[in-house]
CSV table of C-alpha atoms in Angstrom, one decimal:
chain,number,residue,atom,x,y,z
A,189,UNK,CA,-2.2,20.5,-17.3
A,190,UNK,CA,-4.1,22.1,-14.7
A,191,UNK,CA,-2.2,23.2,-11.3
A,192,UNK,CA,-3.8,21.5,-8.5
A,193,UNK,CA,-0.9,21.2,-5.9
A,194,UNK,CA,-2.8,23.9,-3.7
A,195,UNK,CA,-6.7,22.4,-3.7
A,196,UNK,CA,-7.3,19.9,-1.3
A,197,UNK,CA,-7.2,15.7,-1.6
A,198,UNK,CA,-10.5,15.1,-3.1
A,199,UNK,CA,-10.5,18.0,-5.7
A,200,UNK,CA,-6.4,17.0,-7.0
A,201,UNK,CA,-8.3,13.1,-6.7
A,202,UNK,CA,-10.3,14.2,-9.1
A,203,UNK,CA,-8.9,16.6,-11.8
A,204,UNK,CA,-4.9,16.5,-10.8
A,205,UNK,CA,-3.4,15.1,-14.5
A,206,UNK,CA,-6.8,14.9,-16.2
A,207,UNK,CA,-7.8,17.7,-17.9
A,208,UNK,CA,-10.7,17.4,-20.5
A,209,UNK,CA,-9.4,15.5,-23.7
A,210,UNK,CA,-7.8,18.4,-26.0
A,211,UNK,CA,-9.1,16.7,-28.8
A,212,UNK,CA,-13.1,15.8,-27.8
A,213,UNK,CA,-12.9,17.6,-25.2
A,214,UNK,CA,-14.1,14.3,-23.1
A,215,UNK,CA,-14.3,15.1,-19.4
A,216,UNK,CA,-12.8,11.8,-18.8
A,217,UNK,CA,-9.1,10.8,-19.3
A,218,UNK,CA,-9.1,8.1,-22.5
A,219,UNK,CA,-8.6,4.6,-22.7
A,220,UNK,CA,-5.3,4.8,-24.9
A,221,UNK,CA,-5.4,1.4,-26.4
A,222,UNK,CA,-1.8,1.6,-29.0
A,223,UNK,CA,1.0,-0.2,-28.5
A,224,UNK,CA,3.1,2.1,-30.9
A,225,UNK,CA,2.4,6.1,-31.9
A,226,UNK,CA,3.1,7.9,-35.6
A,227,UNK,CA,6.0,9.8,-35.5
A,228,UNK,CA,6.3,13.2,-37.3
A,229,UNK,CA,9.7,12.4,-38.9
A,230,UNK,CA,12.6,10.2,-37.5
A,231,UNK,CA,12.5,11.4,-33.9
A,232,UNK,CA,9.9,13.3,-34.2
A,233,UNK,CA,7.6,12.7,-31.4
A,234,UNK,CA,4.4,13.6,-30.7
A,235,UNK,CA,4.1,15.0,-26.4
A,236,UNK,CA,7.2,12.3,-26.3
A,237,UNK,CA,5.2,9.2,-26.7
A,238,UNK,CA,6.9,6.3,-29.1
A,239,UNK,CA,5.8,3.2,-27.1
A,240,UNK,CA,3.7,2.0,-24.8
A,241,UNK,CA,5.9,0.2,-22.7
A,242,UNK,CA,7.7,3.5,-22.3
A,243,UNK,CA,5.2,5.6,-22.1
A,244,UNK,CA,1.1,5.8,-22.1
A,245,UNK,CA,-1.0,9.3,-22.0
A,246,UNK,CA,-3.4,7.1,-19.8
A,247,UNK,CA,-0.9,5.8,-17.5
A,248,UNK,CA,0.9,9.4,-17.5
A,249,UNK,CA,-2.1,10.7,-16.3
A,250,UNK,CA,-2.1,8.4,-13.2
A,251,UNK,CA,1.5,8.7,-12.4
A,252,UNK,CA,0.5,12.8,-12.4
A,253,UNK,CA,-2.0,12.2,-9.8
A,254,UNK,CA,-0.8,9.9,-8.1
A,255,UNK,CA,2.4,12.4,-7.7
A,256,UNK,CA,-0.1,14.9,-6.8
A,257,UNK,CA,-1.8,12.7,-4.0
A,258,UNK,CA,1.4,12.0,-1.3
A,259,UNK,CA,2.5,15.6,-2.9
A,260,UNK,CA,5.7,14.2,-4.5
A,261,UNK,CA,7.2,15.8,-7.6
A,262,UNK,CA,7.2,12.2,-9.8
A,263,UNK,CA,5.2,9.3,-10.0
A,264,UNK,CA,5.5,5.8,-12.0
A,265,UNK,CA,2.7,3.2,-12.1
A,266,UNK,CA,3.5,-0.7,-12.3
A,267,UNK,CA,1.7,-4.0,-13.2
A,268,UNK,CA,1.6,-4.8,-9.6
A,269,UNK,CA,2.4,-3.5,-6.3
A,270,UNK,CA,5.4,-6.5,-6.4
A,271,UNK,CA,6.5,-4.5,-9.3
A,272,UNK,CA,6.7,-1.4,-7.7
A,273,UNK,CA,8.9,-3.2,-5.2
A,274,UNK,CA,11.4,-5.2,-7.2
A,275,UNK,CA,11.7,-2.1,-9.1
A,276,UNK,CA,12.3,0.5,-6.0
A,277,UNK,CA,15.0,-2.5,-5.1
A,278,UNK,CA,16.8,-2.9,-7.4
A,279,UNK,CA,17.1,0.6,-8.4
A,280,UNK,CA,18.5,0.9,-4.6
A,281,UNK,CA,20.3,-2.0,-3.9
A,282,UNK,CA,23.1,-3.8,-5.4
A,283,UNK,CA,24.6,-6.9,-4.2
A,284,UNK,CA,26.9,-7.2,-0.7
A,285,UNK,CA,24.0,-4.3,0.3
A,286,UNK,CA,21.2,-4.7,3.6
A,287,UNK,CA,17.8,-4.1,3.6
A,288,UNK,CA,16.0,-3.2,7.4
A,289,UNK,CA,12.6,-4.6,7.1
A,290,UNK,CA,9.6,-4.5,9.4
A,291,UNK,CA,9.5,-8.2,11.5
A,292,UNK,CA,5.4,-8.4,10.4
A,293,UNK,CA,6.4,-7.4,6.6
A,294,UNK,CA,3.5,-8.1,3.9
A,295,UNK,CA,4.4,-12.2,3.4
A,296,UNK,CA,5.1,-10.8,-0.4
A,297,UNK,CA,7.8,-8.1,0.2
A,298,UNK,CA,9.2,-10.7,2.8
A,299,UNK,CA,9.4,-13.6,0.1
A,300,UNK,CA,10.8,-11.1,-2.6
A,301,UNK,CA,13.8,-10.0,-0.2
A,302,UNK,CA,14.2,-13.1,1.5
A,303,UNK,CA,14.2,-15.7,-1.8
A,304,UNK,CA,15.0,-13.4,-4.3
A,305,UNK,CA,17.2,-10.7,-3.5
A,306,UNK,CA,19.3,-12.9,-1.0
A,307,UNK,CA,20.4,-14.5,-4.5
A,308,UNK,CA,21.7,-11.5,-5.4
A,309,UNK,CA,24.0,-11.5,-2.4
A,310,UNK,CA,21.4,-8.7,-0.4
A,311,UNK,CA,21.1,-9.4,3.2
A,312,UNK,CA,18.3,-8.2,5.2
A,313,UNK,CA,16.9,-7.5,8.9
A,314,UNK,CA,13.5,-7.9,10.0
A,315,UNK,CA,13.2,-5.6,13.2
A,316,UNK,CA,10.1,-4.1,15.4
A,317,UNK,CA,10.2,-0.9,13.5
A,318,UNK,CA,8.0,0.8,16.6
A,319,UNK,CA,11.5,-0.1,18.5
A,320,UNK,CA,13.3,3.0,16.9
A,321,UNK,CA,16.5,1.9,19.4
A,322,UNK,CA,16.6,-1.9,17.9
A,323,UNK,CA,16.1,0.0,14.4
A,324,UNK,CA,19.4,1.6,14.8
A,325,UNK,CA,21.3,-1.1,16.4
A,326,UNK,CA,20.8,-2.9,13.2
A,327,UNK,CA,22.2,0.0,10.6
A,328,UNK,CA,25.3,-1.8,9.3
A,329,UNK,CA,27.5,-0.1,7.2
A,330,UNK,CA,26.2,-1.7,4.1
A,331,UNK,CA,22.6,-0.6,4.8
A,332,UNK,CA,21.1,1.2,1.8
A,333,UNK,CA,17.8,0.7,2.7
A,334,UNK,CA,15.4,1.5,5.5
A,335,UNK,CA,11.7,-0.3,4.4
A,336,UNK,CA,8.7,0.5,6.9
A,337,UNK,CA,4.9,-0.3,6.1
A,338,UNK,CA,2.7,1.8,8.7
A,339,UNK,CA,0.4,0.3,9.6
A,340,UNK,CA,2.1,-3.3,8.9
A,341,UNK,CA,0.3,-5.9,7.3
A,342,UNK,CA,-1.4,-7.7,9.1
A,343,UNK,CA,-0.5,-7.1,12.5
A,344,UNK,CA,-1.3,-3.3,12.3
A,345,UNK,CA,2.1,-2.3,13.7
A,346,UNK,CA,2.4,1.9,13.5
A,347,UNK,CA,6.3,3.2,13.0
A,348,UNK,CA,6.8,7.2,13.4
A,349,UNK,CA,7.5,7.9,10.1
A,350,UNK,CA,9.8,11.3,10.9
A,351,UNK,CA,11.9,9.9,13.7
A,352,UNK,CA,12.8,6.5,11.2
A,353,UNK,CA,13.6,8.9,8.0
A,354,UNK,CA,16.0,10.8,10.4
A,355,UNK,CA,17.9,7.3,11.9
A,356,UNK,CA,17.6,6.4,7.7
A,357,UNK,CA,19.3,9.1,6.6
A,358,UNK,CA,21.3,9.4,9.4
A,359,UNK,CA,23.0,6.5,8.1
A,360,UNK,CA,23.1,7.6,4.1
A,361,UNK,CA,20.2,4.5,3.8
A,362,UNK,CA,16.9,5.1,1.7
A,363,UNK,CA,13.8,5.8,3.1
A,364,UNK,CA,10.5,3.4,1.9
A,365,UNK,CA,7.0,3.5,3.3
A,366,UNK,CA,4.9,1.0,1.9
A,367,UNK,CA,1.5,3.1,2.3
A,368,UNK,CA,-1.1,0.7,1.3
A,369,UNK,CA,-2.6,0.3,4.5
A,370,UNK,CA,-2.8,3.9,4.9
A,371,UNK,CA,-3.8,4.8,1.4
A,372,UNK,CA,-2.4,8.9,0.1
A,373,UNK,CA,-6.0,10.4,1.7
A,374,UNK,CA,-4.9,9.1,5.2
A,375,UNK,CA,-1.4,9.6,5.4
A,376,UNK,CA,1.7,11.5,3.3
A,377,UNK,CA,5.1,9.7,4.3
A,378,UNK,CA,6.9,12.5,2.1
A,379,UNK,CA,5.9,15.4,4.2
A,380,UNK,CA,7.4,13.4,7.0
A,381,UNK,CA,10.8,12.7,5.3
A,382,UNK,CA,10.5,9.8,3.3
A,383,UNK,CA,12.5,9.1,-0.1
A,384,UNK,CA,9.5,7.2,-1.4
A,385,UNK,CA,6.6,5.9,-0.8
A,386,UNK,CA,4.9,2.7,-2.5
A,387,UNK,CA,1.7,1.7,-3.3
A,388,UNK,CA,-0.1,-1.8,-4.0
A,389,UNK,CA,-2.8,0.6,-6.3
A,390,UNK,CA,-4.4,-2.8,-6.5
A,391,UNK,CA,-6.0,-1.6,-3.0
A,392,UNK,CA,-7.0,1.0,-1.5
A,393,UNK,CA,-6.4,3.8,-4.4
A,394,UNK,CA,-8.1,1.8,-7.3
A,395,UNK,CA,-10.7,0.6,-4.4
A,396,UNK,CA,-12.9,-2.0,-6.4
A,397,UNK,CA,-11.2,-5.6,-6.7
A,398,UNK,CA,-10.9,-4.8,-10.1
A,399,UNK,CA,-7.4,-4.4,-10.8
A,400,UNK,CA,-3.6,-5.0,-10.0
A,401,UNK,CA,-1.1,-2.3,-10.3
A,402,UNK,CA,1.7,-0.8,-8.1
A,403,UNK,CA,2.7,2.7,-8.2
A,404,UNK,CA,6.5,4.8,-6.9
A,405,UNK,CA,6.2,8.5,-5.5
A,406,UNK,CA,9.2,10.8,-4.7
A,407,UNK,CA,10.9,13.9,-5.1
A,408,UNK,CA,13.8,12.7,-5.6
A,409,UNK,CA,15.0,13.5,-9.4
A,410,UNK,CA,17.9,10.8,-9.5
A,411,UNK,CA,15.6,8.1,-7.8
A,412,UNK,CA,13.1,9.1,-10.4
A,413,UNK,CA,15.2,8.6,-13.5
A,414,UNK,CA,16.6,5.3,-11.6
A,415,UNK,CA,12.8,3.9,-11.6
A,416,UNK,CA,11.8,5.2,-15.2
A,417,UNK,CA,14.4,3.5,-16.4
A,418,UNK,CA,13.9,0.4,-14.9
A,419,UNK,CA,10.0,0.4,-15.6
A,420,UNK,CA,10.7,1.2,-19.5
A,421,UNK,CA,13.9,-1.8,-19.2
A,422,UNK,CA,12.1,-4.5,-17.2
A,423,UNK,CA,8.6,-3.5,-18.4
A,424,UNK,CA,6.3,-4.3,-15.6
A,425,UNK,CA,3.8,-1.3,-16.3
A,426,UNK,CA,0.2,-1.3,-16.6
A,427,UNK,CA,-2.1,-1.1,-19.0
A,428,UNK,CA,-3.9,1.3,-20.8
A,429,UNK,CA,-7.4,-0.1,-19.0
A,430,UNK,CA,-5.8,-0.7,-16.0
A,431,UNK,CA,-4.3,2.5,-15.7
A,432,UNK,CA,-7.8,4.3,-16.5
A,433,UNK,CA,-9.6,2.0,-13.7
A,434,UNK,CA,-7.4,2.7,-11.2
A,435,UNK,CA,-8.0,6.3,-12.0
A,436,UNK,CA,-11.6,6.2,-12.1
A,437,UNK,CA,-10.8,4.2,-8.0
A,438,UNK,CA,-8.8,7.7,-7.4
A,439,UNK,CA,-11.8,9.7,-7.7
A,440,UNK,CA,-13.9,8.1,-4.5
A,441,UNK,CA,-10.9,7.6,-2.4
A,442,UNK,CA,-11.2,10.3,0.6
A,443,UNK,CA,-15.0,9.6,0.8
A,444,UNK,CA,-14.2,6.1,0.9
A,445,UNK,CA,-11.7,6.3,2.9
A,446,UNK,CA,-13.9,8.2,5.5
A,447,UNK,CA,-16.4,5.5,5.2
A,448,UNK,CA,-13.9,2.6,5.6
A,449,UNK,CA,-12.8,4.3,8.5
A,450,UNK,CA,-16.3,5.1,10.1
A,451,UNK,CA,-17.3,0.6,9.5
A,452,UNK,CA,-13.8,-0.1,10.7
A,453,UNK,CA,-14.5,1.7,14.1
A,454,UNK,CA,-17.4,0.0,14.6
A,455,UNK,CA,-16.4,-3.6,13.6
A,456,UNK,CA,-13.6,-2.7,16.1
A,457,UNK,CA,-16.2,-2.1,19.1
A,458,UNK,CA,-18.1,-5.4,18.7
A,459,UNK,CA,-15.3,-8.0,18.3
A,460,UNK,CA,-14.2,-5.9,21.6
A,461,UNK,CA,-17.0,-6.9,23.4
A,462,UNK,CA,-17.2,-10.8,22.0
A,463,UNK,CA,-16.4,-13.1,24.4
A,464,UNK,CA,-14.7,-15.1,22.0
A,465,UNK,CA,-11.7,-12.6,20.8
A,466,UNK,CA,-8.8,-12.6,23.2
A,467,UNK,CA,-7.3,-9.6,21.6
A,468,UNK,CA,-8.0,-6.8,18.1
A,469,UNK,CA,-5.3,-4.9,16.6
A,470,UNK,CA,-6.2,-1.8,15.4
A,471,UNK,CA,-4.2,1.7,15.4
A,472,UNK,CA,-7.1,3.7,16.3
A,473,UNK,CA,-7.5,2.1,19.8
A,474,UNK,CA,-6.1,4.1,23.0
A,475,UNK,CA,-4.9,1.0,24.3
A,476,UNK,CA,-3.0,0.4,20.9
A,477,UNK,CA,1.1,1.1,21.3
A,478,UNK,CA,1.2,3.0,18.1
A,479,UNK,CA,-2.0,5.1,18.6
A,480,UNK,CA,-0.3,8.3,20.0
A,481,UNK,CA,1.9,8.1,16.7
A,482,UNK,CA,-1.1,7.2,14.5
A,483,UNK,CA,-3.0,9.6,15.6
A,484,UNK,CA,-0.5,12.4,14.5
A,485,UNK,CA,0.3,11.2,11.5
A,486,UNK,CA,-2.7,9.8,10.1
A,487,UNK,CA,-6.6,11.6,9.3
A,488,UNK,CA,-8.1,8.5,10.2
A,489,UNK,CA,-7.1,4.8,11.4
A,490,UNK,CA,-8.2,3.5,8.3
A,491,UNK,CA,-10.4,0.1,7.6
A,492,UNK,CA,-8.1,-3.1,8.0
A,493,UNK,CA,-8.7,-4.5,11.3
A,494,UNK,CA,-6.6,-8.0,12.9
A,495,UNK,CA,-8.2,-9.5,15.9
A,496,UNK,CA,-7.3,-13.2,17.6
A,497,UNK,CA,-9.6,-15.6,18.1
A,498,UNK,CA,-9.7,-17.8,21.2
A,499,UNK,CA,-10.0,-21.8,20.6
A,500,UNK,CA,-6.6,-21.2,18.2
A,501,UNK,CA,-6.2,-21.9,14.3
A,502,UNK,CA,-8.9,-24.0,14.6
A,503,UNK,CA,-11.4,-22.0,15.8
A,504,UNK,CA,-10.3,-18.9,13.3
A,505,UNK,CA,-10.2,-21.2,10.4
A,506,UNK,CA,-14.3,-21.9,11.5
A,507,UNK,CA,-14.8,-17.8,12.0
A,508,UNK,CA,-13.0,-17.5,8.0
A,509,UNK,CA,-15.2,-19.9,7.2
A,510,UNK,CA,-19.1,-19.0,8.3
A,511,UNK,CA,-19.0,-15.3,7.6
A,512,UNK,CA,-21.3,-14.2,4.4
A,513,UNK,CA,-21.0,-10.8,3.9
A,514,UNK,CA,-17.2,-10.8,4.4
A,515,UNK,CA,-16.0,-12.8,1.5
A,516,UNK,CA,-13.1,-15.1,2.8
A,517,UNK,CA,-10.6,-14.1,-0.4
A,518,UNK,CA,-6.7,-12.5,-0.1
A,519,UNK,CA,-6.3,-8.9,-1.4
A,520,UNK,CA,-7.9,-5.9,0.6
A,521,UNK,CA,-8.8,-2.1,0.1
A,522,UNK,CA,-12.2,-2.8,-1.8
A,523,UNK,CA,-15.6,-1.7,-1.5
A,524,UNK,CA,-16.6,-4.7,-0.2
A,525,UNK,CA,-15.7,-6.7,3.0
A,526,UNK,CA,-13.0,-9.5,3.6
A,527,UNK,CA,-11.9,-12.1,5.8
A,528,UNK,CA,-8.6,-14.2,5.7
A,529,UNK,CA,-6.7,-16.4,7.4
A,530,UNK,CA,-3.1,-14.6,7.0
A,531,UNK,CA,-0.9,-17.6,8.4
A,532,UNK,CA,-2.9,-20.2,5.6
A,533,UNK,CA,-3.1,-17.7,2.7
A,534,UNK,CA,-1.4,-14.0,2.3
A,535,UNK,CA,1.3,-14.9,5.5
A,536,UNK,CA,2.1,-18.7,4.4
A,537,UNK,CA,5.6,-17.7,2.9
A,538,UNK,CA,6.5,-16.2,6.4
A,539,UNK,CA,5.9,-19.9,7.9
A,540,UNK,CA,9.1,-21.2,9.9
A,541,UNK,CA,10.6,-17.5,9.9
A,542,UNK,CA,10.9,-14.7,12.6
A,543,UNK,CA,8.2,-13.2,10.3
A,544,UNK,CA,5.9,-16.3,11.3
A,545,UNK,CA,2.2,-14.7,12.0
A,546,UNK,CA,0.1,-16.5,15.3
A,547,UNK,CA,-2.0,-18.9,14.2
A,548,UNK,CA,-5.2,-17.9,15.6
A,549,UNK,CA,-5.1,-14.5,14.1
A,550,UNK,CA,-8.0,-13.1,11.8
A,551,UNK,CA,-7.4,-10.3,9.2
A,552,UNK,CA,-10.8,-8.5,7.6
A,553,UNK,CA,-10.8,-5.8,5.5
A,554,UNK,CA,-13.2,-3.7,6.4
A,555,UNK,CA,-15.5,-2.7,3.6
A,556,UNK,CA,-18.6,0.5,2.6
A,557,UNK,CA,-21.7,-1.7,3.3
A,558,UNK,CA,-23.8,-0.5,6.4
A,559,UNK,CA,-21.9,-0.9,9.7
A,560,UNK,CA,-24.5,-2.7,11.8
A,561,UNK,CA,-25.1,-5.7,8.6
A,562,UNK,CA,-21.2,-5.9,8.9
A,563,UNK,CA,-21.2,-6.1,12.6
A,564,UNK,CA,-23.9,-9.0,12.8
A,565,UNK,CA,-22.1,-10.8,10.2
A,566,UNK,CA,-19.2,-11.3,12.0
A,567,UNK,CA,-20.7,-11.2,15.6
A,568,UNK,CA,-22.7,-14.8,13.6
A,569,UNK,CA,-19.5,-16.3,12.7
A,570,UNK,CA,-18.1,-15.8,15.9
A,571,UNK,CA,-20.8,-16.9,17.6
C-alpha cells in the first residue's frame, strides 16, 4: 500500500488503503462479494484472508483509511455505529466497572449503557463534560471509562478534548470521543490524547443516507487486538457493498465538510434573527460556552445546528412538520437537509431521565443544497 500518512486529508481521503487493483489494475477498490476464500494448502492463506466475517479486502481497505483519517495506527469498521459501541465496551468494561458519560449523550449510547450494560452490573454517570471540575469529582475507583461526544448530540455541547484525556488517564480510565458530529476532516481526538475515537460511518464519513456502519480508531496495539477480536467473535461487521460505499462517502468528505460548514453558518444567522427562536445552539457562535475550545480544536464548526422554538413542543412539532426541503427523518451527516424532533424521535429513550432533552428543541442537519433555498425553507416553516 501506498504511504500517505504525510499528504494532507483530502489526498489520504482519497488514495490512503486503495491502491489500483493489483490484478485489473481498477482505480477503484473492488466490491469483494465472498463469504469464504481458496486456500493454498491447509493454512495456507492468501494476504490472510479465510472469511469474510474475519476479514474482507474491501472492508480492510476502509479500516486503512479510516486509520489514516484521525491518524491512528488501526482501524476496524462495524455494521453500525451501535456496533462500534457495544464493541469498544465491552472490550473495556467488565462488570462492577463505571462508565462517565456526557449528560446530553446520543439517546442510543444512553439506552445501550443505561438498559444494557447496567445488566451486566456496569454503572454509569452522566455529567456536563464542559464542567471538567464535576468530571473529576465523579472518577470513582472503578471508572474504566471516560466517554465524550464533542460536539454532543443534540445539544451541541463542546468538551476540551486534551484537558478530559489528561483527568481520564489521570485516573487509569479509557479515553472515547464519539466524533460523529465532528467528522475526521474537522477534528482528530488522537492528536489530542484520546485512546479512541468512534464513528457512526453511517453519517458524516459515508455522507449520502445510504448506508449504516460504525467504525473504531486507535493506536493502541492491545485495544486493537481487544476490538478485532470481538468484531471477528460477535460479528457485527459490514459488508462488502457497504464497506465500498462508505468509501466512495470518504472521498468528498473535506469538500463537504467545507460546504456543510459554509450552509450551517448561514442557517445559523437567520433562525438568529427569527422572532420566533428563543435560543440556537451552535459551536461556532462567540456567544456559545464552548466556542473558545471549538475553535482550537476544530477546522470548522461543522453543519448540525439545535435551536428552540418559542410556543413549546407544540409549536416545534408544527416547524418539523411544514419544512420541504429539510426532510423531517432521524439520522444526519447527508448531502441533503434534515429536521427532527429529538425529544419525539432520536432522544425519546432519554424521556424521564437526567438525559431528558427540552421539549421545544429543534435539531436540523444541515445539508450541500444552496444556502439561501435552505434559509427560506425554514424561515417558511417558522413563519
Amino acid at each position: 500500500m501506498t504511504d500517505t500518512g504525510h499528504y494532507g486529508f483530502a489526498t489520504r481521503a482519497i488514495h490512503a488503503g486503495q491502491d489500483p487493483d493489483p490484478t485489473t489494475g481498477s482505480v477503484i477498490v473492488p466490491i469483494h462479494a465472498t463469504s469464504t476464500y481458496a486456500q493454498d494448502g491447509v493454512g495456507g492463506l492468501r494476504n490472510g484472508f479465510e472469511y469474510s466475517r474475519t476479514g474482507n479486502p474491501t472492508r480492510a481497505a476502509l479500516e486503512e483509511c479510516l486509520a489514516a483519517l484521525e491518524g491512528g495506527r488501526h482501524g476496524r469498521a462495524f455494521s453500525s455505529g451501535m456496533g462500534a459501541t457495544d464493541t469498544a465496551l465491552r472490550a473495556m468494561c467488565r462488570p462492577g466497572d463505571h462508565i462517565i458519560i456526557p449528560n446530553d449523550a446520543y439517546g442510543g449510547t444512553f439506552r445501550l449503557i443505561d438498559k444494557v450494560f447496567s445488566q451486566w452490573g456496569i454503572e454509569h454517570t452522566p455529567v456536563a463534560l464542559s464542567d471538567v471540575d464535576a468530571v473529576r469529582a465523579a472518577v470513582r475507583p472503578n471508572t474504566k471509562v471516560i466517554w465524550i461526544e464533542t460536539p454532543t448530540n443534540p445539544l451541541l455541547n463542546v468538551a476540551d478534548i486534551a484537558l478530559l484525556a489528561q483527568v481520564a488517564h489521570s485516573a487509569g480510565a479509557r479515553f472515547v470521543v464519539d466524533n460523529t458530529f465532528a467528522s475526521p476532516y474537522i477534528q482528530n481526538p488522537l492528536e489530542l490524547g484520546a485512546d479512541v475515537v468512534l464513528h457512526s460511518t453511517t453519517k458524516y464519513v459515508g455522507g449520502h443516507s445510504d448506508v449504516v456502519g460504525g467504525a473504531l480508531i486507535t493506536s493502541d496495539d492491545e485495544l486493537d487486538a481487544q476490538f478485532g477480536f470481538l468484531q471477528n467473535g460477535a460479528g457485527a461487521v459490514p459488508g462488502p457493498f457497504d464497506a465500498w460505499l462508505t468509501l466512495r462517502g470518504i472521498k468528498t468528505l473535506e469538500v463537504r465538510m467545507e460546504k456543510h460548514s459554509d450552509n450551517a453558518e448561514k442557517v445559523t444567522e437567520a433562525l438568529l434573527r427569527h422572532p420566533k427562536v428563543s435560543h440556537v445552539y451552535y459551536p461556532g457562535l462567540p456567544d456559545h460556552p464552548g466556542h473558545e475550545i471549538a475553535a482550537k480544536q476544530m477546522r470548522r464548526f461543522g453543519g448540525m445546528v439545535s435551536f428552540l422554538v418559542k410556543g413549546g413542543e407544540e409549536e416545534a412539532l408544527r416547524v418539523c412538520s411544514r419544512t420541504k426541503l429539510f426532510t423531517l427523518a432521524e439520522s444526519l451527516g447527508g448531502v441533503e437537509s434534515l429536521i427532527e424532533h429529538p425529544g419525539r424521535m432520536t432522544h425519546a429513550s432519554t424521556a424521564g431521565s437526567l438525559l431528558q432533552v427540552p421539549a421545544d428543541l429543534v435539531r436540523v442537519s444541515v445539508g450541500i443544497e444552496s444556502a439561501d433555498d435552505l434559509v427560506a425553507d425554514l424561515t417558511a416553516a417558522l413563519d
